[in-house]
Coordinates of C-alpha atoms in Angstrom, one line a residue:
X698 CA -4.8 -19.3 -278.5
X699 CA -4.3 -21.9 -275.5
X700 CA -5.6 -20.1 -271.9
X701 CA -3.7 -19.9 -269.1
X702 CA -6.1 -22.6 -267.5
X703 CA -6.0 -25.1 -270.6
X704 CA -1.7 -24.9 -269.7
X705 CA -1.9 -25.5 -265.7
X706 CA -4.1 -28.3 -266.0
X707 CA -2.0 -29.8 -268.6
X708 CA 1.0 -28.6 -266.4
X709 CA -0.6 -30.7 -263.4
X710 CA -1.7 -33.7 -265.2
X711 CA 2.1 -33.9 -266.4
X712 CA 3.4 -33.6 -263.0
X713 CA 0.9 -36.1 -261.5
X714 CA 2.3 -38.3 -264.1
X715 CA 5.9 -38.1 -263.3
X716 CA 5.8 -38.1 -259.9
X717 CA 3.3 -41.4 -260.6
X718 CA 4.8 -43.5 -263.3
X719 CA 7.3 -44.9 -260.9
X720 CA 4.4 -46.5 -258.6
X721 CA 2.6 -47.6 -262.3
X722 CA 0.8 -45.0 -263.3
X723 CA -0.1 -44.7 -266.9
X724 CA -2.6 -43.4 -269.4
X725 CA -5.3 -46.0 -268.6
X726 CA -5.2 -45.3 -264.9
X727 CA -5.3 -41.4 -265.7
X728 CA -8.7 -42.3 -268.0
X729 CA -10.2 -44.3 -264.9
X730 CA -9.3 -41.4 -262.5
X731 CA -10.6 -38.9 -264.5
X732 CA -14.5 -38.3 -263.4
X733 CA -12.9 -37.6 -259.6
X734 CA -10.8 -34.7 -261.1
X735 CA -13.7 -32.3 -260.8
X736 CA -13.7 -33.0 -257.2
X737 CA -10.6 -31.7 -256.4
X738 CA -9.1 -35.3 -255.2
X739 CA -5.7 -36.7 -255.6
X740 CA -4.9 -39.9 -257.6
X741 CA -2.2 -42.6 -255.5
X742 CA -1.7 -45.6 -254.6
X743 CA -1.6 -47.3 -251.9
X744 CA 1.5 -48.6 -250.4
X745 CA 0.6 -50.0 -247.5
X746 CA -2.8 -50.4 -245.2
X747 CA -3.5 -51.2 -241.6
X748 CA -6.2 -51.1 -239.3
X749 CA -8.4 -48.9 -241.0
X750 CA -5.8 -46.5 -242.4
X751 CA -3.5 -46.7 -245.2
X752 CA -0.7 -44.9 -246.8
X753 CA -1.0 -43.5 -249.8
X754 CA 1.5 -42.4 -252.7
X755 CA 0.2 -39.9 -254.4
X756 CA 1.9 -36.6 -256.4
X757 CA 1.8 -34.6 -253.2
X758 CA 3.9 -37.2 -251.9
X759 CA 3.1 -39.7 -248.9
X760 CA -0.1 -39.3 -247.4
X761 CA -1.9 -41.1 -244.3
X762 CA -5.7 -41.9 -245.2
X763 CA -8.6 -43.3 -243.5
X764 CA -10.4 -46.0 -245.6
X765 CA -14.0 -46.3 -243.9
X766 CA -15.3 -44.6 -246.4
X767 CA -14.8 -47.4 -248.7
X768 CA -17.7 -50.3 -248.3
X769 CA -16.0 -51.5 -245.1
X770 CA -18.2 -54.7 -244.3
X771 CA -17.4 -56.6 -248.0
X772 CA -14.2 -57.9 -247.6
X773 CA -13.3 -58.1 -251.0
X774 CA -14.0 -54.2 -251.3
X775 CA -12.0 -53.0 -249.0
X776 CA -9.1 -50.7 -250.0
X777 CA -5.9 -53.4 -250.5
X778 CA -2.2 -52.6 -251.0
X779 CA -1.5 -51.8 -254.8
X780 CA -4.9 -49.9 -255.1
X781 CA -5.0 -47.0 -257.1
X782 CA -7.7 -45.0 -254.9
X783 CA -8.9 -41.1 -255.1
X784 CA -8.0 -39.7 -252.2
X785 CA -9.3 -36.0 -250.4
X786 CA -6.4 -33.5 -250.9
X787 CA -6.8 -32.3 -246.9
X788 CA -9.2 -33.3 -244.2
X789 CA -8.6 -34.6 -240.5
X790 CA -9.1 -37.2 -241.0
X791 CA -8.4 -37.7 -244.7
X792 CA -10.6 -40.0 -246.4
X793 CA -9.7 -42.7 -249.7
X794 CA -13.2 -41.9 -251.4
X795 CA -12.9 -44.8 -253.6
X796 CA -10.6 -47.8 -255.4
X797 CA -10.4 -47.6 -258.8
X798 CA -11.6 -50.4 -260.8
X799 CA -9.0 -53.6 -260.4
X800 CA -7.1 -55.0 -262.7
X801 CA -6.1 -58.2 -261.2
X802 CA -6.8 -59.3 -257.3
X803 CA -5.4 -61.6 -255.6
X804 CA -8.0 -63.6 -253.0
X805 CA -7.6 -66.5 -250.8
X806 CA -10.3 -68.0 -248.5
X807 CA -10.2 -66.6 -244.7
X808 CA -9.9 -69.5 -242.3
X809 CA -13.0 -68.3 -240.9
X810 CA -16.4 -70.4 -241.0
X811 CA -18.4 -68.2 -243.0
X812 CA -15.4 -68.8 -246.0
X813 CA -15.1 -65.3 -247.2
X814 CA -12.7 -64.0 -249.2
X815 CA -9.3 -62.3 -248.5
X816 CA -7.3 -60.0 -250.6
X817 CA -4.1 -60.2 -250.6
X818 CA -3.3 -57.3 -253.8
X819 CA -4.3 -55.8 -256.3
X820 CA -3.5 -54.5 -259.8
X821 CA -0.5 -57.0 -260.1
X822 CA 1.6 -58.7 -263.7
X823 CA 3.7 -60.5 -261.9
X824 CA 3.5 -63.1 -258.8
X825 CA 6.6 -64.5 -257.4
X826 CA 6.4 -67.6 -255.5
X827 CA 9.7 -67.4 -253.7
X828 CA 10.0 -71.3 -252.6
X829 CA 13.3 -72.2 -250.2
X830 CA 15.6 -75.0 -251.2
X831 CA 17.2 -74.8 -247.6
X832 CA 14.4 -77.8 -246.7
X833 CA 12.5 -80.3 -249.0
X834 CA 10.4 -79.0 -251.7
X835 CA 6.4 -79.3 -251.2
X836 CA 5.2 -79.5 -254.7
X837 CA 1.7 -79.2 -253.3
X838 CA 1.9 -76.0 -251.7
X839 CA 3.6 -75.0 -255.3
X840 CA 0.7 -75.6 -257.1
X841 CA -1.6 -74.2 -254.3
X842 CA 0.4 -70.8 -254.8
X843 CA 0.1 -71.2 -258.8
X844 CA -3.6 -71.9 -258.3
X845 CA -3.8 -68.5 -256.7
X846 CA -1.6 -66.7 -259.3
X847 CA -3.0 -68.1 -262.3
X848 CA -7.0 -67.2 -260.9
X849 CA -6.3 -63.3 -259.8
X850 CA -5.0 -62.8 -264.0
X851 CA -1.2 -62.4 -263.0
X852 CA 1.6 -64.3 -264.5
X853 CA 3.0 -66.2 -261.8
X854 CA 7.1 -66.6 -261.6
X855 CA 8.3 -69.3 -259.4
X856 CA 11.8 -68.5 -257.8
X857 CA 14.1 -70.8 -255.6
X858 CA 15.6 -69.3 -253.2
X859 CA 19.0 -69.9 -251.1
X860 CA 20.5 -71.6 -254.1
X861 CA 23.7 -71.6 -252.5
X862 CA 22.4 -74.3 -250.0
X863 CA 22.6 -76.7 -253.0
X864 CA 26.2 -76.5 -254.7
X865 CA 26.1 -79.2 -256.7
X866 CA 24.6 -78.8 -259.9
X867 CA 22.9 -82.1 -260.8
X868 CA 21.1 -81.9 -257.8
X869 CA 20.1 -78.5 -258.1
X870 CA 19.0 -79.6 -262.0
X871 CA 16.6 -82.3 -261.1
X872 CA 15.1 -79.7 -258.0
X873 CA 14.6 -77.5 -261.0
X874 CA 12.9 -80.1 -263.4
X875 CA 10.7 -81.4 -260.4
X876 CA 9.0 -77.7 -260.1
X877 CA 9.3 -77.2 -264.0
X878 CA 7.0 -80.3 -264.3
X879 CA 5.0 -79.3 -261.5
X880 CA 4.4 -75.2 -262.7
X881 CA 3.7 -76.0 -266.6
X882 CA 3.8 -72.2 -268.9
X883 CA 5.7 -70.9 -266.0
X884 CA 9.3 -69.5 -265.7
X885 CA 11.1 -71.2 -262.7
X886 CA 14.6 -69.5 -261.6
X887 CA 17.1 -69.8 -259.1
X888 CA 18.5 -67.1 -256.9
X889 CA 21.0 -66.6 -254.1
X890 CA 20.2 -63.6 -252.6
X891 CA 23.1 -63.7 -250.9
X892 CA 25.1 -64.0 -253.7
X893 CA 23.8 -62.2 -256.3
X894 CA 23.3 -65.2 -258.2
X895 CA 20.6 -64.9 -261.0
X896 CA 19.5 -62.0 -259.4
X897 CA 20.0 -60.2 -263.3
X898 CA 17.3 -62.2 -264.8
X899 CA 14.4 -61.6 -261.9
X900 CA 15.5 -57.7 -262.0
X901 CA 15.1 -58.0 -265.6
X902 CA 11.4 -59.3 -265.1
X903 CA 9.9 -57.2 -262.0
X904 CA 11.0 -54.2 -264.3
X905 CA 8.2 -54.5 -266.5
X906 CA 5.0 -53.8 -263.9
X907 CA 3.9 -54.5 -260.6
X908 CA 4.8 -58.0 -258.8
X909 CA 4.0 -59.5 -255.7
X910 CA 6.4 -61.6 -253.4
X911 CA 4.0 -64.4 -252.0
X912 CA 5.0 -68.3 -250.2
X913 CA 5.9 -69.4 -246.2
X914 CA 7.8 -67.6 -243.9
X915 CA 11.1 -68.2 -244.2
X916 CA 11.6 -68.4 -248.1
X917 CA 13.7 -65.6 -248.2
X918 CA 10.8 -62.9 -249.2
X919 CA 12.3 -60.4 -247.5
X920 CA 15.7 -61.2 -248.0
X921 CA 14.5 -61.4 -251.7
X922 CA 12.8 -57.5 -251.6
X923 CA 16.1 -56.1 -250.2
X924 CA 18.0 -57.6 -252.9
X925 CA 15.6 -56.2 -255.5
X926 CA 15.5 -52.5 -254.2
X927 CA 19.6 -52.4 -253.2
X928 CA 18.8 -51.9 -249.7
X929 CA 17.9 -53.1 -246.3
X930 CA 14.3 -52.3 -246.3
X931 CA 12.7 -54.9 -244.7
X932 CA 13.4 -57.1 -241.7
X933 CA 15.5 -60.6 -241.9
X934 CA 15.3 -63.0 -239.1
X935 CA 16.7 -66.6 -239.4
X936 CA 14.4 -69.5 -240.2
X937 CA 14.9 -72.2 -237.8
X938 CA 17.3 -74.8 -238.6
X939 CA 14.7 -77.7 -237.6
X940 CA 12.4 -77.3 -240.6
X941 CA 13.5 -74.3 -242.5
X942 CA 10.0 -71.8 -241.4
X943 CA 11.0 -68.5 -239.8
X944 CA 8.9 -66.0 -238.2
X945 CA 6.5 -63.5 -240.0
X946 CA 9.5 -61.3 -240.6
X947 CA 7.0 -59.2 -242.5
X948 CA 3.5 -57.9 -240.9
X949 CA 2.0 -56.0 -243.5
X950 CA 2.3 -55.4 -247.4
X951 CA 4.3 -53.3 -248.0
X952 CA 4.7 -51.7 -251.8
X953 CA 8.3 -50.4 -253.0
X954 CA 9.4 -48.5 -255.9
X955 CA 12.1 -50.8 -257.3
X956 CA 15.0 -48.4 -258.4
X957 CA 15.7 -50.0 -262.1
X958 CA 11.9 -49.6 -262.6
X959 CA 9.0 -51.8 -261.4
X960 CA 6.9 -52.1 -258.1
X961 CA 7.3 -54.5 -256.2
X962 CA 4.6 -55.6 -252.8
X963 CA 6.3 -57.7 -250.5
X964 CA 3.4 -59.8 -248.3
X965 CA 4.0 -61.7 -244.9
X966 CA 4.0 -65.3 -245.1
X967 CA 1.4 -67.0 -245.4
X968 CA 1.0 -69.9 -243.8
X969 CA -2.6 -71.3 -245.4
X970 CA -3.0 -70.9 -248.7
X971 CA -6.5 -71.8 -249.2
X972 CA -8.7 -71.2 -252.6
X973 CA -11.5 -69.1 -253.2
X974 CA -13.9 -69.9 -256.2
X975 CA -9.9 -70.7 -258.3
X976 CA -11.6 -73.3 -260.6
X977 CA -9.7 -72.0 -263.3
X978 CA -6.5 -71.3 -261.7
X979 CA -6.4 -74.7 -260.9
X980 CA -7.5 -75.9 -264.6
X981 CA -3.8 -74.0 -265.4
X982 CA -2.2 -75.4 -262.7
X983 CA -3.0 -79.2 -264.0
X984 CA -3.2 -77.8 -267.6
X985 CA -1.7 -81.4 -269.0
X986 CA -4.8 -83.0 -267.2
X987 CA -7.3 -80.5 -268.9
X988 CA -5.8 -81.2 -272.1
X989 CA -6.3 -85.5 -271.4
X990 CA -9.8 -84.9 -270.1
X991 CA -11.0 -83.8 -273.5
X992 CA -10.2 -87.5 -274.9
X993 CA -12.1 -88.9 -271.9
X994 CA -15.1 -90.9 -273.2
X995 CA -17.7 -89.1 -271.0
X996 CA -17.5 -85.1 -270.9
X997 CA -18.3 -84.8 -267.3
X998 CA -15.4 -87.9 -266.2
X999 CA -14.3 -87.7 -262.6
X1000 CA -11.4 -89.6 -263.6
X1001 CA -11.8 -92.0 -260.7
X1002 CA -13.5 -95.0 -261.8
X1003 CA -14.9 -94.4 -265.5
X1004 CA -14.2 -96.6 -268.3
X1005 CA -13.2 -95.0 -271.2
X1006 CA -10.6 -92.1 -269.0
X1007 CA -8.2 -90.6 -270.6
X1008 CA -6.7 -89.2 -267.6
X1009 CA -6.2 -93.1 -265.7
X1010 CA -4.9 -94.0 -268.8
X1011 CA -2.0 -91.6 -268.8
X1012 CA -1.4 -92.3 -264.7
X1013 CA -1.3 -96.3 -266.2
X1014 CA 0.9 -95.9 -268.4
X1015 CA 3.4 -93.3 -266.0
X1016 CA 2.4 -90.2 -268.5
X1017 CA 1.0 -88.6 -266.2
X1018 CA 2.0 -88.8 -262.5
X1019 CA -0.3 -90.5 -259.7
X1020 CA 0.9 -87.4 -257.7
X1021 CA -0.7 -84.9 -260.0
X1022 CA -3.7 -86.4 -260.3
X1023 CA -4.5 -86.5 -256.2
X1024 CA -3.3 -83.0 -256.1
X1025 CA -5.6 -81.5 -258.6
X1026 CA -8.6 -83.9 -257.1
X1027 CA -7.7 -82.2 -253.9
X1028 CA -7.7 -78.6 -255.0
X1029 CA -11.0 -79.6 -257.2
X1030 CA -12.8 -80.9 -254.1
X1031 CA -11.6 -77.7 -252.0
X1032 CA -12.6 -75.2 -254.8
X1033 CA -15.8 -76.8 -255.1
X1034 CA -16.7 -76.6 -251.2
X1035 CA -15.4 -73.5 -250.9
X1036 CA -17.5 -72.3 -253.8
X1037 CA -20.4 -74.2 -252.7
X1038 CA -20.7 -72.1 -249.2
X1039 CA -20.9 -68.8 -251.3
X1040 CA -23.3 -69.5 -254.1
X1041 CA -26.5 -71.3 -253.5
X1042 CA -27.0 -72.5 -257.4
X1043 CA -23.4 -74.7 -257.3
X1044 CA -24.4 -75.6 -253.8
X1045 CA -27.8 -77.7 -255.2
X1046 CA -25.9 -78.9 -257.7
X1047 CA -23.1 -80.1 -255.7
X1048 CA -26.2 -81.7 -253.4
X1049 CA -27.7 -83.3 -256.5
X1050 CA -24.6 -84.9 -257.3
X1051 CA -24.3 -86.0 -254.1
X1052 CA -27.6 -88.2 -254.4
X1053 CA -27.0 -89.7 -257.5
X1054 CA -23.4 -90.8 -256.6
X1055 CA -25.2 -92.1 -253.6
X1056 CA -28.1 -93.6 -255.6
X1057 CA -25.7 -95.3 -258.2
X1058 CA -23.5 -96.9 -254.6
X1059 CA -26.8 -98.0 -253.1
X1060 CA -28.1 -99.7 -256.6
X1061 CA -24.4 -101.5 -256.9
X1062 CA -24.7 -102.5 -253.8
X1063 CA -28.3 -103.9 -254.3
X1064 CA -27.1 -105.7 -257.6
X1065 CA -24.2 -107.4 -256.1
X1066 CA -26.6 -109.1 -253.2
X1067 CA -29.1 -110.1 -255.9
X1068 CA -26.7 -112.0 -257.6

């Protein structure tokens, strides 16, 4: 015989989940959550933070937390939109006890000196790189914003926006094809928000799971979110006709139940995308040049000067382009300084490569005059 207690647990637990599984709840998340059920707190998630506080979606409905109780000073532990956090059911103020464990993350480098890292989201499938074609494309930023996707374990989704700017179609094509080679593995579409164009096929997508909306103020991000959830739910200011960059049209990240299923976190724009300890994001990124530095004579090639380099080879022979290759050395050097300021072992290592590449120079150079 079932007791009355056995039913209204099961009772709540089904009504946590309904009122949930729009915002991405499911059966792994309820596992996670389960050793703060005793306590009497609320699972949700957290739709949007700021200053200290943060507003969290739970069964209950919308509630305003305070998130000092979460390791404050680490700030890569501090409560992020697209959390799932258990949260105290009453209190003044209410209190997020805890984040549970993260699926994905999304982190970039602060501008700061002491390079710590940012997070951006968490616990997202998909990231959208909305990218305008109202000015000319900067396939370096692309990658920088693939970088990013690619290291937090999201699939990242590169969409060009204000496709109605470009009516004719061969141009549009060979915009298309330039990204396409830049984002290898990843889907590129074309939208007109506007329009409706191709909106089908992104709807289709963001359905599946949580996504983010990342790239510059003034792609279209917001414009982009309002087409996604049918209505005007976030600001849209004009970008300036000069060079195509509006205004931070959005402050803070904002997370919306998408009404033909999904989640979808809208971010400001971000105007410096730097990396943060991404060496593999940007191994995907510049996948074809991972795949010629296996054939490279040496294993640890720089691809700058080596005889035997694979890599060179390919930029020779207009396989590869010269283009790519300064990108990734860029993003490689980046990572690696970046990395180097947080962790003390790649730090001496970085340092001991430093002297030998200055060694090697200064024995050249010693060679040549005792010719």
């Amino acid at each position: 015989m079932t007791s009355s207690s056995s039913v209204s647990s099961n009772s709540s637990a089904s009504s946590v989940f309904t009122a949930l599984a729009p915002y991405g709840w499911d059966d792994a998340w309820a596992d996670e959550f389960a050793p703060y059920e005793p306590e009497g707190l609320l699972p949700g998630r957290v739709v949007r933070v700021d200053r200290g506080q943060c507003d969290v979606q739970t069964a209950d409905g919308l509630l305003r937390a305070d998130t000092a109780f979460v390791t404050p000073h680490d700030p890569l532990r501090v409560v992020c939109t697209g959390d799932w956090v258990a949260v105290e059911p009453g209190g003044n103020p209410r209190y997020v006890r805890t984040y549970l464990p993260r699926r994905t993350a999304f982190v970039r480098s602060t501008s700061s000196k002491r390079s710590e890292g940012q997070i951006l989201a968490a616990n997202v499938d998909h990231a959208i790189i909305a990218v305008s074609l109202a000015v000319e494309l900067d396939l370096g930023r692309i990658e920088r914003f693939l970088a990013l996707a690619w290291e937090s374990g999201a699939q990242p989704i590169v969409v060009l926006t204000k496709a109605d700017l470009v009516p004719d179609a061969v141009t549009l094509a060979h915009l298309v094809q330039d990204v396409e080679m830049t984002a290898p593995g990843v889907p590129v579409l074309t939208v007109s928000a506007l329009e409706g164009d191709g909106l089908d096929v992104l709807v289709a997508v963001v359905s599946g799971g949580t996504s983010v909306l990342l790239g510059q103020s003034g792609a279209g991000k917001s414009t982009l979110a309002n087409a996604l959830v049918g209505e005007d739910v976030m600001d849209v200011q004009a970008a300036r006709d000069v060079d195509g960059k509006g205004r931070h049209t959005t402050t803070t990240r904002n997370l919306l139940a998408l009404p033909g299923g999904g989640v979808l976190i809208d971010t400001p724009g971000l105007r410096g995308v730097g990396l943060f300890d991404a060496e593999s994001g940007v191994g995907q990124v510049f996948s074809e040049i991972s795949e010629l530095a296996e054939q490279c004579r040496f294993h640890d090639c720089a691809h700058e000067a080596e005889p035997g380099c694979a890599v060179l080879a390919a930029v020779e022979d207009g396989s590869l382009a010269e283009r790519r290759l300064e990108s990734y050395r860029k993003l490689i050097r980046e990572n690696q300084r970046i990395v180097a300021k947080t962790d003390a072992r790649v730090r001496a290592e970085l340092r001991r490569e430093w002297k030998r590449k200055g060694a090697e120079g200064r024995a050249a150079m010693e060679f040549k005059r005792g010719r």
